[in-house]
PDB file of C-alpha atoms in Angstrom:
ATOM      1  CA  MET A 111     -14.244 -92.706  62.946  1.00 49.00           C
ATOM      2  CA  THR A 112     -16.701 -90.545  64.946  1.00 54.00           C
ATOM      3  CA  SER A 113     -18.498 -87.501  63.067  1.00 56.00           C
ATOM      4  CA  ARG A 114     -16.905 -85.184  65.225  1.00 56.00           C
ATOM      5  CA  ARG A 115     -13.365 -86.407  64.369  1.00 56.00           C
ATOM      6  CA  LEU A 116     -14.321 -86.487  60.751  1.00 51.00           C
ATOM      7  CA  ALA A 117     -15.113 -83.105  60.996  1.00 51.00           C
ATOM      8  CA  LEU A 118     -11.592 -81.825  63.042  1.00 49.00           C
ATOM      9  CA  ALA A 119      -9.562 -83.889  60.039  1.00 53.00           C
ATOM     10  CA  THR A 120     -11.433 -82.191  57.782  1.00 53.00           C
ATOM     11  CA  LEU A 121     -10.595 -78.919  59.063  1.00 50.00           C
ATOM     12  CA  ALA A 122      -7.424 -79.687  59.360  1.00 51.00           C
ATOM     13  CA  THR A 123      -6.732 -80.722  55.930  1.00 54.00           C
ATOM     14  CA  LEU A 124      -8.524 -77.549  54.558  1.00 47.00           C
ATOM     15  CA  THR A 125      -6.150 -75.509  56.733  1.00 50.00           C
ATOM     16  CA  ALA A 126      -3.045 -76.971  55.673  1.00 48.00           C
ATOM     17  CA  ALA A 127      -4.159 -76.734  51.893  1.00 49.00           C
ATOM     18  CA  ALA A 128      -5.086 -72.641  52.663  1.00 47.00           C
ATOM     19  CA  VAL A 129      -1.775 -72.457  54.003  1.00 45.00           C
ATOM     20  CA  VAL A 130      -0.071 -73.813  51.228  1.00 45.00           C
ATOM     21  CA  GLY A 131      -2.040 -72.145  48.901  1.00 47.00           C
ATOM     22  CA  CYS A 132      -1.046 -68.962  50.772  1.00 47.00           C
ATOM     23  CA  LYS A 133       2.867 -69.640  49.727  1.00 49.00           C
ATOM     24  CA  THR A 134       3.837 -67.268  47.077  1.00 49.00           C
ATOM     25  CA  THR A 135       6.018 -67.940  44.727  1.00 51.00           C
ATOM     26  CA  PRO A 136       9.320 -65.583  45.598  1.00 55.00           C
ATOM     27  CA  VAL A 137       9.597 -62.773  43.060  1.00 52.00           C
ATOM     28  CA  VAL A 138      12.879 -62.360  41.228  1.00 54.00           C
ATOM     29  CA  GLU A 139      13.297 -58.476  40.310  1.00 58.00           C
ATOM     30  CA  THR A 140      14.890 -57.847  37.071  1.00 56.00           C
ATOM     31  CA  PRO A 141      16.799 -55.109  37.013  1.00 59.00           C
ATOM     32  CA  ALA A 142      15.258 -51.647  34.999  1.00 61.00           C
ATOM     33  CA  LEU A 143      16.740 -51.374  31.756  1.00 63.00           C
ATOM     34  CA  GLN A 144      19.307 -48.535  31.531  1.00 68.00           C
ATOM     35  CA  PRO A 145      19.756 -46.670  28.597  1.00 70.00           C
ATOM     36  CA  ALA A 146      23.365 -47.044  26.844  1.00 69.00           C
ATOM     37  CA  PRO A 147      25.474 -43.893  27.649  1.00 73.00           C
ATOM     38  CA  VAL A 148      25.257 -41.486  25.162  1.00 70.00           C
ATOM     39  CA  PRO A 149      29.357 -40.335  24.557  1.00 71.00           C
ATOM     40  CA  GLU A 150      29.304 -36.701  24.988  1.00 71.00           C
ATOM     41  CA  PRO A 151      30.799 -34.545  22.056  1.00 67.00           C
ATOM     42  CA  ALA A 152      34.509 -33.742  22.280  1.00 65.00           C
ATOM     43  CA  PRO A 153      34.751 -30.068  23.110  1.00 71.00           C
ATOM     44  CA  PRO A 154      36.180 -28.038  20.611  1.00 72.00           C
ATOM     45  CA  ARG A 155      39.693 -27.651  20.287  1.00 78.00           C
ATOM     46  CA  LYS A 156      41.645 -24.638  21.092  1.00 90.00           C
ATOM     47  CA  ILE A 157      42.689 -22.898  17.220  1.00 95.00           C
ATOM     48  CA  LYS A 158      45.655 -20.609  17.343  1.00 98.00           C
ATOM     49  CA  ILE A 159      44.849 -18.299  14.709  1.00 98.00           C
ATOM     50  CA  GLY A 160      47.513 -16.588  12.852  1.00 98.00           C
ATOM     51  CA  LEU A 161      47.435 -13.025  10.842  1.00 98.00           C
ATOM     52  CA  ALA A 162      49.803 -12.664   8.184  1.00 98.00           C
ATOM     53  CA  LEU A 163      50.139  -9.142   6.972  1.00 98.00           C
ATOM     54  CA  GLY A 164      51.676  -8.549   3.730  1.00 97.00           C
ATOM     55  CA  GLY A 165      54.156  -5.446   2.458  1.00 94.00           C
ATOM     56  CA  GLY A 166      52.770  -2.672   0.027  1.00 90.00           C
ATOM     57  CA  ALA A 167      53.709   0.928   1.595  1.00 88.00           C
ATOM     58  CA  ALA A 168      50.768   3.070   1.815  1.00 92.00           C
ATOM     59  CA  ARG A 169      48.336   0.097   0.725  1.00 94.00           C
ATOM     60  CA  GLY A 170      49.058  -1.269   4.263  1.00 96.00           C
ATOM     61  CA  PHE A 171      46.348   0.862   5.789  1.00 97.00           C
ATOM     62  CA  ALA A 172      43.795  -1.609   4.277  1.00 98.00           C
ATOM     63  CA  HIS A 173      45.567  -4.226   7.262  1.00 98.00           C
ATOM     64  CA  ILE A 174      43.220  -1.902   9.565  1.00 98.00           C
ATOM     65  CA  GLY A 175      40.165  -2.633   7.775  1.00 98.00           C
ATOM     66  CA  VAL A 176      40.779  -6.151   7.782  1.00 98.00           C
ATOM     67  CA  ILE A 177      41.540  -6.115  11.571  1.00 98.00           C
ATOM     68  CA  LYS A 178      38.366  -3.909  12.094  1.00 98.00           C
ATOM     69  CA  ALA A 179      36.341  -6.472  10.291  1.00 98.00           C
ATOM     70  CA  LEU A 180      37.581  -9.296  12.144  1.00 98.00           C
ATOM     71  CA  GLU A 181      37.112  -7.931  15.697  1.00 98.00           C
ATOM     72  CA  ALA A 182      33.889  -7.192  14.732  1.00 98.00           C
ATOM     73  CA  GLN A 183      32.866 -10.500  14.393  1.00 97.00           C
ATOM     74  CA  GLY A 184      34.597 -11.842  17.548  1.00 97.00           C
ATOM     75  CA  ILE A 185      37.795 -12.811  15.485  1.00 98.00           C
ATOM     76  CA  TYR A 186      41.031 -12.158  17.405  1.00 98.00           C
ATOM     77  CA  PRO A 187      44.294 -13.364  16.066  1.00 98.00           C
ATOM     78  CA  ASP A 188      46.556 -15.432  18.568  1.00 98.00           C
ATOM     79  CA  ILE A 189      49.602 -14.713  16.334  1.00 98.00           C
ATOM     80  CA  VAL A 190      50.675 -11.429  14.300  1.00 98.00           C
ATOM     81  CA  VAL A 191      53.660 -11.629  11.672  1.00 98.00           C
ATOM     82  CA  GLY A 192      53.940  -8.831   9.359  1.00 98.00           C
ATOM     83  CA  THR A 193      56.318  -7.800   6.349  1.00 97.00           C
ATOM     84  CA  SER A 194      57.306  -3.958   5.633  1.00 96.00           C
ATOM     85  CA  ALA A 195      53.806  -2.133   5.922  1.00 96.00           C
ATOM     86  CA  GLY A 196      52.600  -5.162   7.260  1.00 98.00           C
ATOM     87  CA  SER A 197      55.146  -5.272  10.398  1.00 98.00           C
ATOM     88  CA  VAL A 198      54.282  -1.664  10.879  1.00 98.00           C
ATOM     89  CA  VAL A 199      50.314  -2.093  11.558  1.00 98.00           C
ATOM     90  CA  GLY A 200      51.451  -5.703  13.022  1.00 98.00           C
ATOM     91  CA  ALA A 201      53.613  -4.342  15.825  1.00 98.00           C
ATOM     92  CA  LEU A 202      50.994  -1.729  16.515  1.00 98.00           C
ATOM     93  CA  TYR A 203      48.084  -4.113  16.878  1.00 98.00           C
ATOM     94  CA  ALA A 204      50.013  -6.795  18.836  1.00 98.00           C
ATOM     95  CA  SER A 205      50.925  -3.765  21.525  1.00 98.00           C
ATOM     96  CA  GLY A 206      47.370  -3.776  22.437  1.00 98.00           C
ATOM     97  CA  ASN A 207      45.420  -1.124  20.143  1.00 98.00           C
ATOM     98  CA  THR A 208      42.128  -2.495  18.621  1.00 98.00           C
ATOM     99  CA  GLY A 209      41.214  -1.816  15.172  1.00 98.00           C
ATOM    100  CA  PHE A 210      39.340   1.208  15.853  1.00 97.00           C
ATOM    101  CA  GLN A 211      42.216   2.739  18.029  1.00 98.00           C
ATOM    102  CA  LEU A 212      44.670   1.613  14.880  1.00 98.00           C
ATOM    103  CA  GLN A 213      42.367   3.642  12.494  1.00 97.00           C
ATOM    104  CA  LYS A 214      42.699   6.644  14.644  1.00 97.00           C
ATOM    105  CA  LEU A 215      46.463   6.255  14.618  1.00 96.00           C
ATOM    106  CA  ALA A 216      46.322   6.087  10.848  1.00 95.00           C
ATOM    107  CA  MET A 217      44.357   9.154  10.433  1.00 95.00           C
ATOM    108  CA  GLU A 218      46.824  11.229  12.922  1.00 94.00           C
ATOM    109  CA  MET A 219      49.742   9.954  11.318  1.00 91.00           C
ATOM    110  CA  ASP A 220      51.675  12.616   9.470  1.00 87.00           C
ATOM    111  CA  GLU A 221      53.962  11.433   7.061  1.00 84.00           C
ATOM    112  CA  ALA A 222      56.898  13.759   7.625  1.00 80.00           C
ATOM    113  CA  SER A 223      57.301  12.142  11.154  1.00 81.00           C
ATOM    114  CA  ILE A 224      58.122   8.900   9.643  1.00 85.00           C
ATOM    115  CA  SER A 225      60.530  10.492   6.810  1.00 81.00           C
ATOM    116  CA  ASP A 226      64.100  11.445   7.895  1.00 78.00           C
ATOM    117  CA  TRP A 227      66.006  12.324   4.592  1.00 71.00           C
ATOM    118  CA  ALA A 228      69.452  11.283   4.174  1.00 63.00           C
ATOM    119  CA  LEU A 229      71.508  14.246   3.238  1.00 54.00           C
ATOM    120  CA  PRO A 230      73.718  14.269   1.106  1.00 49.00           C
ATOM    121  CA  LEU A 231      71.349  12.675  -1.448  1.00 47.00           C
ATOM    122  CA  PHE A 232      73.813  12.040  -4.358  1.00 45.00           C
ATOM    123  CA  ARG A 233      77.158  10.867  -2.420  1.00 47.00           C
ATOM    124  CA  LYS A 234      77.434   7.548  -0.802  1.00 52.00           C
ATOM    125  CA  SER A 235      73.564   7.012   0.110  1.00 54.00           C
ATOM    126  CA  THR A 236      72.149   3.735   0.330  1.00 60.00           C
ATOM    127  CA  GLY A 237      68.703   5.433   0.384  1.00 65.00           C
ATOM    128  CA  VAL A 238      67.059   8.330   0.531  1.00 80.00           C
ATOM    129  CA  LEU A 239      65.402   7.930   3.772  1.00 88.00           C
ATOM    130  CA  LYS A 240      67.152   6.649   7.316  1.00 91.00           C
ATOM    131  CA  GLY A 241      64.655   4.895   8.740  1.00 93.00           C
ATOM    132  CA  GLU A 242      65.272   6.379  12.055  1.00 95.00           C
ATOM    133  CA  ALA A 243      62.127   8.489  12.005  1.00 95.00           C
ATOM    134  CA  LEU A 244      60.068   5.254  11.374  1.00 96.00           C
ATOM    135  CA  GLN A 245      61.725   3.275  14.325  1.00 97.00           C
ATOM    136  CA  ALA A 246      61.036   6.048  16.621  1.00 96.00           C
ATOM    137  CA  TYR A 247      57.265   5.927  15.604  1.00 96.00           C
ATOM    138  CA  VAL A 248      56.710   2.539  16.465  1.00 98.00           C
ATOM    139  CA  ASN A 249      58.493   2.477  19.172  1.00 98.00           C
ATOM    140  CA  LYS A 250      56.804   5.576  21.036  1.00 97.00           C
ATOM    141  CA  ALA A 251      53.596   4.177  19.623  1.00 97.00           C
ATOM    142  CA  VAL A 252      54.119   0.646  21.502  1.00 98.00           C
ATOM    143  CA  ASN A 253      55.429   2.344  24.741  1.00 97.00           C
ATOM    144  CA  ASN A 254      59.080   1.232  23.999  1.00 98.00           C
ATOM    145  CA  GLN A 255      58.068  -2.437  24.677  1.00 98.00           C
ATOM    146  CA  PRO A 256      60.313  -5.089  23.311  1.00 98.00           C
ATOM    147  CA  MET A 257      58.951  -7.359  21.048  1.00 98.00           C
ATOM    148  CA  GLU A 258      58.596 -10.412  23.356  1.00 98.00           C
ATOM    149  CA  LYS A 259      56.478  -7.893  25.989  1.00 98.00           C
ATOM    150  CA  LEU A 260      53.910  -7.031  23.209  1.00 98.00           C
ATOM    151  CA  LYS A 261      50.194  -8.495  24.341  1.00 98.00           C
ATOM    152  CA  ILE A 262      50.243 -10.584  21.086  1.00 98.00           C
ATOM    153  CA  PRO A 263      53.295 -12.869  19.974  1.00 98.00           C
ATOM    154  CA  PHE A 264      54.448 -10.692  17.289  1.00 98.00           C
ATOM    155  CA  GLY A 265      57.274 -11.261  14.155  1.00 98.00           C
ATOM    156  CA  ALA A 266      58.921  -9.208  11.757  1.00 98.00           C
ATOM    157  CA  VAL A 267      60.261 -10.392   8.647  1.00 98.00           C
ATOM    158  CA  ALA A 268      63.610  -9.084   7.009  1.00 98.00           C
ATOM    159  CA  THR A 269      66.105 -10.151   4.341  1.00 97.00           C
ATOM    160  CA  ASP A 270      69.731 -10.535   5.156  1.00 97.00           C
ATOM    161  CA  LEU A 271      71.463  -8.523   2.392  1.00 95.00           C
ATOM    162  CA  LYS A 272      74.475 -10.500   2.259  1.00 95.00           C
ATOM    163  CA  ASP A 273      72.887 -13.953   1.364  1.00 95.00           C
ATOM    164  CA  GLY A 274      69.279 -13.093   0.566  1.00 94.00           C
ATOM    165  CA  LYS A 275      68.233 -15.507   3.820  1.00 96.00           C
ATOM    166  CA  PRO A 276      65.126 -14.355   5.607  1.00 96.00           C
ATOM    167  CA  ILE A 277      64.860 -13.616   8.954  1.00 97.00           C
ATOM    168  CA  LEU A 278      62.040 -13.743  11.662  1.00 98.00           C
ATOM    169  CA  PHE A 279      62.606 -11.460  14.539  1.00 98.00           C
ATOM    170  CA  GLN A 280      61.018 -11.763  17.335  1.00 98.00           C
ATOM    171  CA  ARG A 281      62.717 -10.385  20.139  1.00 98.00           C
ATOM    172  CA  GLY A 282      64.330  -7.195  20.893  1.00 98.00           C
ATOM    173  CA  ASN A 283      63.948  -3.611  19.714  1.00 98.00           C
ATOM    174  CA  THR A 284      60.218  -3.610  17.994  1.00 98.00           C
ATOM    175  CA  GLY A 285      60.744  -0.359  16.034  1.00 98.00           C
ATOM    176  CA  MET A 286      64.227  -1.519  15.112  1.00 98.00           C
ATOM    177  CA  ALA A 287      62.700  -4.942  13.559  1.00 98.00           C
ATOM    178  CA  VAL A 288      59.967  -3.058  11.906  1.00 98.00           C
ATOM    179  CA  ARG A 289      62.558  -1.022  10.657  1.00 98.00           C
ATOM    180  CA  ALA A 290      64.663  -3.445   8.972  1.00 98.00           C
ATOM    181  CA  SER A 291      61.378  -5.337   7.480  1.00 98.00           C
ATOM    182  CA  SER A 292      60.702  -2.058   5.865  1.00 96.00           C
ATOM    183  CA  ALA A 293      63.767  -1.093   4.288  1.00 95.00           C
ATOM    184  CA  VAL A 294      62.806  -0.948   1.128  1.00 91.00           C
ATOM    185  CA  PRO A 295      66.144  -0.808  -1.219  1.00 89.00           C
ATOM    186  CA  GLY A 296      66.690   2.224  -2.368  1.00 84.00           C
ATOM    187  CA  VAL A 297      64.080   4.035  -0.566  1.00 87.00           C
ATOM    188  CA  PHE A 298      65.370   3.116   2.925  1.00 91.00           C
ATOM    189  CA  GLN A 299      69.181   2.720   4.294  1.00 93.00           C
ATOM    190  CA  PRO A 300      69.443  -0.901   5.296  1.00 95.00           C
ATOM    191  CA  VAL A 301      69.460  -1.835   8.912  1.00 97.00           C
ATOM    192  CA  THR A 302      72.258  -3.247  10.806  1.00 96.00           C
ATOM    193  CA  ILE A 303      71.703  -5.538  13.528  1.00 96.00           C
ATOM    194  CA  SER A 304      74.261  -7.794  15.641  1.00 94.00           C
ATOM    195  CA  GLY A 305      76.293  -7.406  12.468  1.00 95.00           C
ATOM    196  CA  HIS A 306      74.392  -8.414   9.791  1.00 97.00           C
ATOM    197  CA  THR A 307      72.853  -5.881   7.442  1.00 97.00           C
ATOM    198  CA  TYR A 308      69.097  -6.177   6.512  1.00 98.00           C
ATOM    199  CA  VAL A 309      66.112  -5.273   4.225  1.00 96.00           C
ATOM    200  CA  ASP A 310      63.092  -5.188   3.201  1.00 95.00           C
ATOM    201  CA  GLY A 311      61.225  -8.623   4.238  1.00 96.00           C
ATOM    202  CA  GLY A 312      59.324  -8.316   0.765  1.00 93.00           C
ATOM    203  CA  LEU A 313      62.023  -9.727  -1.045  1.00 92.00           C
ATOM    204  CA  VAL A 314      61.494 -13.205   0.448  1.00 94.00           C
ATOM    205  CA  ALA A 315      58.049 -13.107   2.072  1.00 95.00           C
ATOM    206  CA  PRO A 316      55.636 -10.408   0.348  1.00 94.00           C
ATOM    207  CA  VAL A 317      52.782 -12.217   2.626  1.00 96.00           C
ATOM    208  CA  PRO A 318      54.448 -14.057   5.616  1.00 97.00           C
ATOM    209  CA  VAL A 319      52.453 -17.199   5.516  1.00 98.00           C
ATOM    210  CA  ARG A 320      55.306 -19.456   6.340  1.00 97.00           C
ATOM    211  CA  PHE A 321      56.471 -17.559   9.111  1.00 98.00           C
ATOM    212  CA  ALA A 322      52.882 -17.706  11.050  1.00 98.00           C
ATOM    213  CA  ARG A 323      52.962 -20.960  10.596  1.00 98.00           C
ATOM    214  CA  ASP A 324      56.665 -21.101  12.122  1.00 97.00           C
ATOM    215  CA  MET A 325      55.290 -19.517  15.217  1.00 98.00           C
ATOM    216  CA  GLY A 326      52.370 -22.004  15.876  1.00 98.00           C
ATOM    217  CA  ALA A 327      49.441 -20.827  14.017  1.00 98.00           C
ATOM    218  CA  ASP A 328      47.092 -23.702  13.050  1.00 97.00           C
ATOM    219  CA  PHE A 329      44.892 -20.916  11.105  1.00 98.00           C
ATOM    220  CA  VAL A 330      46.515 -18.796   8.955  1.00 98.00           C
ATOM    221  CA  ILE A 331      44.363 -15.237   7.633  1.00 98.00           C
ATOM    222  CA  ALA A 332      46.623 -13.765   4.837  1.00 98.00           C
ATOM    223  CA  VAL A 333      46.025 -10.395   3.695  1.00 98.00           C
ATOM    224  CA  ASN A 334      47.429  -9.589   0.266  1.00 96.00           C
ATOM    225  CA  ILE A 335      48.154  -5.873  -0.623  1.00 94.00           C
ATOM    226  CA  SER A 336      50.736  -6.032  -3.238  1.00 87.00           C
ATOM    227  CA  THR A 337      49.886  -4.395  -6.508  1.00 76.00           C
ATOM    228  CA  GLN A 338      49.255  -6.609  -9.610  1.00 67.00           C
ATOM    229  CA  ALA A 339      52.254  -5.754 -11.879  1.00 56.00           C
ATOM    230  CA  ASP A 340      49.860  -4.604 -14.764  1.00 54.00           C
ATOM    231  CA  VAL A 341      48.420  -1.953 -12.900  1.00 54.00           C
ATOM    232  CA  GLN A 342      50.925  -0.287 -11.173  1.00 52.00           C
ATOM    233  CA  ALA A 343      51.433   2.987 -12.211  1.00 55.00           C
ATOM    234  CA  THR A 344      55.445   4.065 -12.800  1.00 55.00           C
ATOM    235  CA  VAL A 345      55.466   7.559 -12.610  1.00 59.00           C
ATOM    236  CA  SER A 346      58.127   8.138  -9.813  1.00 63.00           C
ATOM    237  CA  SER A 347      61.440   6.425  -9.017  1.00 66.00           C
ATOM    238  CA  LEU A 348      59.498   4.604  -6.049  1.00 64.00           C
ATOM    239  CA  ASP A 349      56.783   3.799  -8.430  1.00 67.00           C
ATOM    240  CA  VAL A 350      59.743   2.080 -10.372  1.00 72.00           C
ATOM    241  CA  ILE A 351      60.966   0.377  -6.991  1.00 70.00           C
ATOM    242  CA  MET A 352      57.398  -0.639  -5.893  1.00 67.00           C
ATOM    243  CA  GLN A 353      56.746  -2.172  -9.427  1.00 71.00           C
ATOM    244  CA  THR A 354      59.952  -4.116  -9.273  1.00 74.00           C
ATOM    245  CA  PHE A 355      59.112  -5.457  -6.129  1.00 68.00           C
ATOM    246  CA  SER A 356      55.428  -6.666  -7.336  1.00 71.00           C
ATOM    247  CA  ILE A 357      57.261  -8.133 -10.133  1.00 72.00           C
ATOM    248  CA  MET A 358      59.451 -10.107  -8.047  1.00 72.00           C
ATOM    249  CA  GLY A 359      57.002 -10.935  -5.378  1.00 71.00           C
ATOM    250  CA  GLN A 360      54.305 -12.465  -7.843  1.00 77.00           C
ATOM    251  CA  ARG A 361      55.535 -16.140  -7.852  1.00 75.00           C
ATOM    252  CA  ILE A 362      56.412 -15.925  -4.078  1.00 83.00           C
ATOM    253  CA  ASN A 363      53.188 -14.991  -3.249  1.00 85.00           C
ATOM    254  CA  ASP A 364      51.512 -17.485  -5.658  1.00 83.00           C
ATOM    255  CA  TYR A 365      53.494 -20.347  -3.283  1.00 85.00           C
ATOM    256  CA  GLU A 366      52.915 -18.843  -0.134  1.00 89.00           C
ATOM    257  CA  LEU A 367      49.351 -18.068  -0.228  1.00 94.00           C
ATOM    258  CA  LYS A 368      48.428 -21.772  -1.026  1.00 95.00           C
ATOM    259  CA  ASP A 369      49.549 -22.511   2.490  1.00 96.00           C
ATOM    260  CA  ALA A 370      47.083 -19.995   3.912  1.00 98.00           C
ATOM    261  CA  ASP A 371      43.591 -21.050   5.131  1.00 98.00           C
ATOM    262  CA  ILE A 372      42.007 -17.669   3.903  1.00 98.00           C
ATOM    263  CA  VAL A 373      43.560 -14.770   1.597  1.00 98.00           C
ATOM    264  CA  ILE A 374      42.014 -11.634   1.724  1.00 98.00           C
ATOM    265  CA  THR A 375      43.067  -9.182  -1.065  1.00 97.00           C
ATOM    266  CA  PRO A 376      41.488  -5.828  -0.465  1.00 97.00           C
ATOM    267  CA  PRO A 377      40.528  -4.100  -3.888  1.00 95.00           C
ATOM    268  CA  LEU A 378      43.148  -1.409  -3.701  1.00 94.00           C
ATOM    269  CA  GLY A 379      43.016  -0.759  -7.737  1.00 89.00           C
ATOM    270  CA  LYS A 380      46.000   1.425  -8.653  1.00 86.00           C
ATOM    271  CA  MET A 381      46.720   3.192  -5.292  1.00 89.00           C
ATOM    272  CA  ALA A 382      50.026   4.127  -5.361  1.00 84.00           C
ATOM    273  CA  SER A 383      52.390   2.772  -2.714  1.00 83.00           C
ATOM    274  CA  ASN A 384      53.018   6.521  -1.501  1.00 84.00           C
ATOM    275  CA  ASP A 385      49.305   7.370  -1.626  1.00 89.00           C
ATOM    276  CA  PHE A 386      48.970   8.262   2.422  1.00 90.00           C
ATOM    277  CA  ASN A 387      46.233  10.274   1.516  1.00 93.00           C
ATOM    278  CA  GLY A 388      44.222   7.695   0.040  1.00 95.00           C
ATOM    279  CA  ARG A 389      44.412   6.051   3.798  1.00 96.00           C
ATOM    280  CA  ASN A 390      40.352   6.511   4.397  1.00 96.00           C
ATOM    281  CA  GLN A 391      39.656   4.358   0.928  1.00 97.00           C
ATOM    282  CA  ALA A 392      42.396   1.670   2.196  1.00 97.00           C
ATOM    283  CA  VAL A 393      40.820   0.970   5.402  1.00 98.00           C
ATOM    284  CA  LEU A 394      37.520   0.854   4.003  1.00 98.00           C
ATOM    285  CA  ALA A 395      38.680  -1.724   1.385  1.00 98.00           C
ATOM    286  CA  GLY A 396      39.943  -3.844   3.800  1.00 98.00           C
ATOM    287  CA  GLU A 397      37.015  -3.927   5.760  1.00 98.00           C
ATOM    288  CA  GLN A 398      34.787  -4.773   2.735  1.00 98.00           C
ATOM    289  CA  ALA A 399      37.117  -7.637   1.702  1.00 98.00           C
ATOM    290  CA  ALA A 400      37.168  -9.217   4.896  1.00 98.00           C
ATOM    291  CA  ALA A 401      33.419  -8.836   5.111  1.00 98.00           C
ATOM    292  CA  GLN A 402      32.961 -10.639   2.063  1.00 98.00           C
ATOM    293  CA  VAL A 403      35.129 -14.066   3.069  1.00 98.00           C
ATOM    294  CA  MET A 404      33.615 -13.774   7.110  1.00 98.00           C
ATOM    295  CA  ALA A 405      31.134 -16.551   6.518  1.00 98.00           C
ATOM    296  CA  GLN A 406      33.924 -18.725   4.613  1.00 98.00           C
ATOM    297  CA  ILE A 407      36.496 -17.769   8.042  1.00 98.00           C
ATOM    298  CA  LYS A 408      33.678 -18.818  10.327  1.00 97.00           C
ATOM    299  CA  GLN A 409      32.571 -22.006   8.657  1.00 97.00           C
ATOM    300  CA  LYS A 410      36.421 -23.249   8.079  1.00 97.00           C
ATOM    301  CA  LEU A 411      37.396 -21.835  11.672  1.00 97.00           C
ATOM    302  CA  GLU A 412      35.088 -24.063  12.993  1.00 94.00           C
ATOM    303  CA  ALA A 413      35.763 -27.017  11.128  1.00 94.00           C
ATOM    304  CA  LYS A 414      38.878 -26.898  12.478  1.00 93.00           C
ATOM    305  CA  ARG A 415      37.873 -26.822  15.601  1.00 92.00           C
ATOM    306  CA  ARG A 416      36.035 -29.910  15.478  1.00 89.00           C
ATOM    307  CA  SER A 417      38.317 -31.935  13.606  1.00 85.00           C
TER     308      SER A 417
END
């Protein structure tokens, strides 16, 4: 082979080697590692808050203080159920009045406006008050709306005088249901509705916790304004009647209140059941009692929402 051919062969060999050397191994792309998806926390579930307002005549002004304190912390019940005085406040609240508006109504309330004496007192009278004035007062305050048209679902508990069974009114004449729920035997005349005769709901449900549950409440705030039997004065006939109610209701309360998520007991001391002059102090006692358990209410509500 001539030197020229040898040079060309060498060049060809080097060129081929260079070409081979330029070939690259294809890169296999590995997909980038993706972080594992973090599950989003479940949104808090809607909890239906029930407010169970107990009986206690004039001591019921304390309910207004409790409502004011709850509203101040953004807590608004979805269901309201009341017994006796609790049914009065409950109806006015369920109709759309705020806590402050309720207090204004309370301060303006004239005791005479809900007192209609039954005459003659000594002859065939089943109560010294007829109760019609209370019925009219409530209906006027709720703009004559029936129970089922109120802004918040509302129930009033009364007792069937014939068989002693409780009844939960949720429809019909609001004032009449409240009147039946508040018909303390010996004080107010019994109320006849659809052929049945009813008296005060405190005989069967002094603080109507179970009825708040029956109405669909998931979380029940109970307000107990009943007196302790050992501190109630017994000066008048009304005092004696209310003392009797306290004695009868203590065991029922012990049973009912166990089913409440929160029990608020305003410190009303020896406030008499007919002490309308103490309404300001009662409202304040309700506010103070609710404020003392507010952190507990919020904690339990949050736990219930996350459960």
